[in-house]
């Protein structure tokens, strides 16, 4: 009797695979054209790719000729502070993302060992890797001091970088437009980058400038990589000044020249014409030193000096006023979220014009600042940067809480937007090339050696979608909309999206370099 039961149960236990995806068109991430195959998953790995007619599995998914591709690797995210509250990361999963690299733009966790342990316990939906960020390291050692670091301070910062690298960071990131990173000279960055390079790190930079002085900024980023002896990833490459729209050709030509000279430099980009960052970036950086913006704004002479520099900066940008600037998050008054600075100025009863708008910005800064969306980029530059062969697709987004604030839609729609808008509608990229930029290109840059390709032995991070249907739904006006079309997403072999619906599989894990 017991023996019979055992035999009856055997076929169930003896299934060849955990998951078997049949009738797929595989876009394997290499950039090569699709091919027909079945894909089998076992113990979190891709176990077989080919004709698997006789195979059995505990779960069979019929792809019905849809595309099976590697799960997307988003190398430019900011998930710290939000992934802890929403560890599944549905906005990423439903956009096909299975791995994020966070800690970008100089801002990261400092104790990565503790943070990774915490995430592991929470149960991640996505794989999470991290940089160690310059701004975080500098704040820890020097606060928001507007001066050069002393040799002792450099040594302390190096020790923090070294610990984070030993804890598994993929490299060192900078945010040189932000306080306090902006106060550092190139020598300081090289000194810290060397520490990361000694443990195999990559240098990722939100450069000092992304518009008028971009050529100098690219040169600095490459110089850091050359001197420290490490590859360089230029973050979210763009031209963010209307006055110099079109200059991306020069930036890309310079990057090409450095590559020809033997420097390993690549870039990433989000497919949108608006940027998103804090409000403070509109003020001269000296005004933010030591966290004393309120004191400076309270002094009439300093206040008018700040206003004067802001007007000059606007003129340099080629913007007539702050109509390009929309509040995305303002904790003190959520009624301002989704409104531009001129609109908020009018709500406050101020006369139209730049002076009133600057006063409004000062009000917001005095109330603790705001998160913003800035319309700054032109279509021609976006497409030119996207076509460059070494541009990875990356969101610059974070994990979102449905309905909270008015965030940039890139957190929800980056990959679907590239596949829908830039592949299907505009024909800027082929499907295979777009997938390569979401998978094997980022995996290659950050040495995620077992991800980014549909090959036997690789981690079973997979997406299944119909290229005729995939589309981003998140807009600037209504950002909290999941992408459509990613019918199945597997993370380390676990089904994280099942027929378009997120599950609670929590297949993700921290990825320690
Ligand atoms: Zn950035």
PDB file of N, CA and C in Angstrom, residues 99-146:
ATOM      1  N   UNK A  99      16.888  42.616 -12.048  1.00  0.00           N
ATOM      2  CA  UNK A  99      18.048  43.017 -11.245  1.00  0.00           C
ATOM      3  C   UNK A  99      18.193  44.527 -11.304  1.00  0.00           C
ATOM      4  N   UNK A 100      18.396  45.149 -10.155  1.00  0.00           N
ATOM      5  CA  UNK A 100      18.708  46.579 -10.135  1.00  0.00           C
ATOM      6  C   UNK A 100      20.071  46.787  -9.481  1.00  0.00           C
ATOM      7  N   UNK A 101      20.786  47.788  -9.980  1.00  0.00           N
ATOM      8  CA  UNK A 101      21.992  48.243  -9.292  1.00  0.00           C
ATOM      9  C   UNK A 101      21.676  49.624  -8.737  1.00  0.00           C
ATOM     10  N   UNK A 102      21.832  49.756  -7.439  1.00  0.00           N
ATOM     11  CA  UNK A 102      21.491  51.004  -6.767  1.00  0.00           C
ATOM     12  C   UNK A 102      22.763  51.653  -6.213  1.00  0.00           C
ATOM     13  N   UNK A 103      22.579  52.731  -5.431  1.00  0.00           N
ATOM     14  CA  UNK A 103      23.750  53.420  -4.883  1.00  0.00           C
ATOM     15  C   UNK A 103      24.383  54.355  -5.903  1.00  0.00           C
ATOM     16  N   UNK A 104      23.583  54.797  -6.867  1.00  0.00           N
ATOM     17  CA  UNK A 104      24.099  55.650  -7.935  1.00  0.00           C
ATOM     18  C   UNK A 104      24.170  57.118  -7.542  1.00  0.00           C
ATOM     19  N   UNK A 105      24.799  57.908  -8.401  1.00  0.00           N
ATOM     20  CA  UNK A 105      24.881  59.362  -8.247  1.00  0.00           C
ATOM     21  C   UNK A 105      25.512  59.749  -6.912  1.00  0.00           C
ATOM     22  N   UNK A 106      26.378  58.878  -6.399  1.00  0.00           N
ATOM     23  CA  UNK A 106      27.117  59.208  -5.183  1.00  0.00           C
ATOM     24  C   UNK A 106      26.383  58.916  -3.894  1.00  0.00           C
ATOM     25  N   UNK A 107      25.148  58.400  -4.005  1.00  0.00           N
ATOM     26  CA  UNK A 107      24.329  58.230  -2.806  1.00  0.00           C
ATOM     27  C   UNK A 107      24.013  56.753  -2.575  1.00  0.00           C
ATOM     28  N   UNK A 108      24.566  56.204  -1.497  1.00  0.00           N
ATOM     29  CA  UNK A 108      24.394  54.766  -1.240  1.00  0.00           C
ATOM     30  C   UNK A 108      24.299  54.503   0.252  1.00  0.00           C
ATOM     31  N   UNK A 109      23.985  53.254   0.561  1.00  0.00           N
ATOM     32  CA  UNK A 109      24.150  52.785   1.925  1.00  0.00           C
ATOM     33  C   UNK A 109      25.651  52.675   2.191  1.00  0.00           C
ATOM     34  N   UNK A 110      26.059  52.893   3.432  1.00  0.00           N
ATOM     35  CA  UNK A 110      27.486  52.768   3.748  1.00  0.00           C
ATOM     36  C   UNK A 110      27.814  51.396   4.306  1.00  0.00           C
ATOM     37  N   UNK A 111      26.902  50.855   5.118  1.00  0.00           N
ATOM     38  CA  UNK A 111      27.135  49.518   5.673  1.00  0.00           C
ATOM     39  C   UNK A 111      26.367  48.507   4.811  1.00  0.00           C
ATOM     40  N   UNK A 112      26.999  48.108   3.717  1.00  0.00           N
ATOM     41  CA  UNK A 112      26.295  47.248   2.762  1.00  0.00           C
ATOM     42  C   UNK A 112      26.038  45.854   3.321  1.00  0.00           C
ATOM     43  N   UNK A 113      26.949  45.354   4.155  1.00  0.00           N
ATOM     44  CA  UNK A 113      26.751  44.010   4.714  1.00  0.00           C
ATOM     45  C   UNK A 113      25.445  43.969   5.501  1.00  0.00           C
ATOM     46  N   UNK A 114      25.257  44.966   6.364  1.00  0.00           N
ATOM     47  CA  UNK A 114      24.042  45.005   7.182  1.00  0.00           C
ATOM     48  C   UNK A 114      22.813  45.219   6.304  1.00  0.00           C
ATOM     49  N   UNK A 115      22.951  46.080   5.323  1.00  0.00           N
ATOM     50  CA  UNK A 115      21.798  46.391   4.462  1.00  0.00           C
ATOM     51  C   UNK A 115      21.386  45.177   3.640  1.00  0.00           C
ATOM     52  N   UNK A 116      22.365  44.494   3.056  1.00  0.00           N
ATOM     53  CA  UNK A 116      22.059  43.287   2.271  1.00  0.00           C
ATOM     54  C   UNK A 116      21.391  42.227   3.156  1.00  0.00           C
ATOM     55  N   UNK A 117      21.885  42.077   4.379  1.00  0.00           N
ATOM     56  CA  UNK A 117      21.275  41.104   5.301  1.00  0.00           C
ATOM     57  C   UNK A 117      19.820  41.459   5.568  1.00  0.00           C
ATOM     58  N   UNK A 118      19.593  42.752   5.773  1.00  0.00           N
ATOM     59  CA  UNK A 118      18.231  43.206   6.060  1.00  0.00           C
ATOM     60  C   UNK A 118      17.314  42.919   4.866  1.00  0.00           C
ATOM     61  N   UNK A 119      17.798  43.230   3.654  1.00  0.00           N
ATOM     62  CA  UNK A 119      16.980  42.996   2.456  1.00  0.00           C
ATOM     63  C   UNK A 119      16.675  41.512   2.283  1.00  0.00           C
ATOM     64  N   UNK A 120      17.698  40.698   2.562  1.00  0.00           N
ATOM     65  CA  UNK A 120      17.512  39.251   2.434  1.00  0.00           C
ATOM     66  C   UNK A 120      16.385  38.785   3.356  1.00  0.00           C
ATOM     67  N   UNK A 121      16.390  39.305   4.579  1.00  0.00           N
ATOM     68  CA  UNK A 121      15.352  38.917   5.545  1.00  0.00           C
ATOM     69  C   UNK A 121      13.976  39.409   5.120  1.00  0.00           C
ATOM     70  N   UNK A 122      13.932  40.608   4.517  1.00  0.00           N
ATOM     71  CA  UNK A 122      12.634  41.154   4.080  1.00  0.00           C
ATOM     72  C   UNK A 122      12.044  40.327   2.955  1.00  0.00           C
ATOM     73  N   UNK A 123      12.907  39.691   2.143  1.00  0.00           N
ATOM     74  CA  UNK A 123      12.430  38.896   1.019  1.00  0.00           C
ATOM     75  C   UNK A 123      12.262  39.751  -0.226  1.00  0.00           C
ATOM     76  N   UNK A 124      13.296  39.789  -1.040  1.00  0.00           N
ATOM     77  CA  UNK A 124      13.315  40.671  -2.212  1.00  0.00           C
ATOM     78  C   UNK A 124      12.572  40.080  -3.405  1.00  0.00           C
ATOM     79  N   UNK A 125      11.853  40.927  -4.133  1.00  0.00           N
ATOM     80  CA  UNK A 125      11.292  40.514  -5.410  1.00  0.00           C
ATOM     81  C   UNK A 125      12.319  40.538  -6.512  1.00  0.00           C
ATOM     82  N   UNK A 126      13.305  41.421  -6.381  1.00  0.00           N
ATOM     83  CA  UNK A 126      14.327  41.659  -7.406  1.00  0.00           C
ATOM     84  C   UNK A 126      15.697  41.328  -6.842  1.00  0.00           C
ATOM     85  N   UNK A 127      16.642  41.091  -7.723  1.00  0.00           N
ATOM     86  CA  UNK A 127      18.035  41.049  -7.289  1.00  0.00           C
ATOM     87  C   UNK A 127      18.529  42.476  -7.128  1.00  0.00           C
ATOM     88  N   UNK A 128      19.294  42.722  -6.075  1.00  0.00           N
ATOM     89  CA  UNK A 128      19.772  44.082  -5.798  1.00  0.00           C
ATOM     90  C   UNK A 128      21.285  44.073  -5.601  1.00  0.00           C
ATOM     91  N   UNK A 129      21.976  44.851  -6.424  1.00  0.00           N
ATOM     92  CA  UNK A 129      23.408  45.103  -6.238  1.00  0.00           C
ATOM     93  C   UNK A 129      23.588  46.583  -5.945  1.00  0.00           C
ATOM     94  N   UNK A 130      24.755  46.964  -5.450  1.00  0.00           N
ATOM     95  CA  UNK A 130      24.931  48.374  -5.075  1.00  0.00           C
ATOM     96  C   UNK A 130      26.349  48.870  -5.311  1.00  0.00           C
ATOM     97  N   UNK A 131      26.429  50.145  -5.609  1.00  0.00           N
ATOM     98  CA  UNK A 131      27.692  50.875  -5.552  1.00  0.00           C
ATOM     99  C   UNK A 131      27.899  51.364  -4.121  1.00  0.00           C
ATOM    100  N   UNK A 132      29.119  51.857  -3.871  1.00  0.00           N
ATOM    101  CA  UNK A 132      29.311  52.706  -2.695  1.00  0.00           C
ATOM    102  C   UNK A 132      29.449  54.130  -3.240  1.00  0.00           C
ATOM    103  N   UNK A 133      28.714  55.061  -2.626  1.00  0.00           N
ATOM    104  CA  UNK A 133      28.595  56.403  -3.189  1.00  0.00           C
ATOM    105  C   UNK A 133      29.496  57.428  -2.518  1.00  0.00           C
ATOM    106  N   UNK A 134      30.116  58.234  -3.358  1.00  0.00           N
ATOM    107  CA  UNK A 134      31.042  59.267  -2.883  1.00  0.00           C
ATOM    108  C   UNK A 134      30.371  60.262  -1.930  1.00  0.00           C
ATOM    109  N   UNK A 135      29.163  60.714  -2.301  1.00  0.00           N
ATOM    110  CA  UNK A 135      28.510  61.729  -1.467  1.00  0.00           C
ATOM    111  C   UNK A 135      28.200  61.174  -0.074  1.00  0.00           C
ATOM    112  N   UNK A 136      27.798  59.921  -0.031  1.00  0.00           N
ATOM    113  CA  UNK A 136      27.491  59.306   1.266  1.00  0.00           C
ATOM    114  C   UNK A 136      28.749  59.175   2.113  1.00  0.00           C
ATOM    115  N   UNK A 137      29.836  58.770   1.456  1.00  0.00           N
ATOM    116  CA  UNK A 137      31.113  58.614   2.154  1.00  0.00           C
ATOM    117  C   UNK A 137      31.617  59.976   2.650  1.00  0.00           C
ATOM    118  N   UNK A 138      31.505  60.994   1.772  1.00  0.00           N
ATOM    119  CA  UNK A 138      32.014  62.323   2.129  1.00  0.00           C
ATOM    120  C   UNK A 138      31.165  62.945   3.250  1.00  0.00           C
ATOM    121  N   UNK A 139      29.845  62.774   3.174  1.00  0.00           N
ATOM    122  CA  UNK A 139      28.973  63.299   4.243  1.00  0.00           C
ATOM    123  C   UNK A 139      29.344  62.692   5.579  1.00  0.00           C
ATOM    124  N   UNK A 140      29.604  61.391   5.566  1.00  0.00           N
ATOM    125  CA  UNK A 140      29.927  60.682   6.808  1.00  0.00           C
ATOM    126  C   UNK A 140      31.190  61.256   7.444  1.00  0.00           C
ATOM    127  N   UNK A 141      32.167  61.587   6.604  1.00  0.00           N
ATOM    128  CA  UNK A 141      33.469  62.030   7.132  1.00  0.00           C
ATOM    129  C   UNK A 141      33.545  63.542   7.287  1.00  0.00           C
ATOM    130  N   UNK A 142      32.924  64.306   6.369  1.00  0.00           N
ATOM    131  CA  UNK A 142      33.132  65.761   6.326  1.00  0.00           C
ATOM    132  C   UNK A 142      31.842  66.572   6.398  1.00  0.00           C
ATOM    133  N   UNK A 143      30.687  65.901   6.542  1.00  0.00           N
ATOM    134  CA  UNK A 143      29.429  66.649   6.501  1.00  0.00           C
ATOM    135  C   UNK A 143      29.256  67.304   5.142  1.00  0.00           C
ATOM    136  N   UNK A 144      28.668  68.501   5.133  1.00  0.00           N
ATOM    137  CA  UNK A 144      28.477  69.215   3.863  1.00  0.00           C
ATOM    138  C   UNK A 144      29.476  70.357   3.730  1.00  0.00           C
ATOM    139  N   UNK A 145      30.720  70.082   4.147  1.00  0.00           N
ATOM    140  CA  UNK A 145      31.748  71.124   4.124  1.00  0.00           C
ATOM    141  C   UNK A 145      32.169  71.450   2.690  1.00  0.00           C
ATOM    142  N   UNK A 146      32.258  72.753   2.407  1.00  0.00           N
ATOM    143  CA  UNK A 146      32.629  73.222   1.076  1.00  0.00           C
ATOM    144  C   UNK A 146      34.127  73.508   1.037  1.00  0.00           C
TER     145      UNK A 146
END
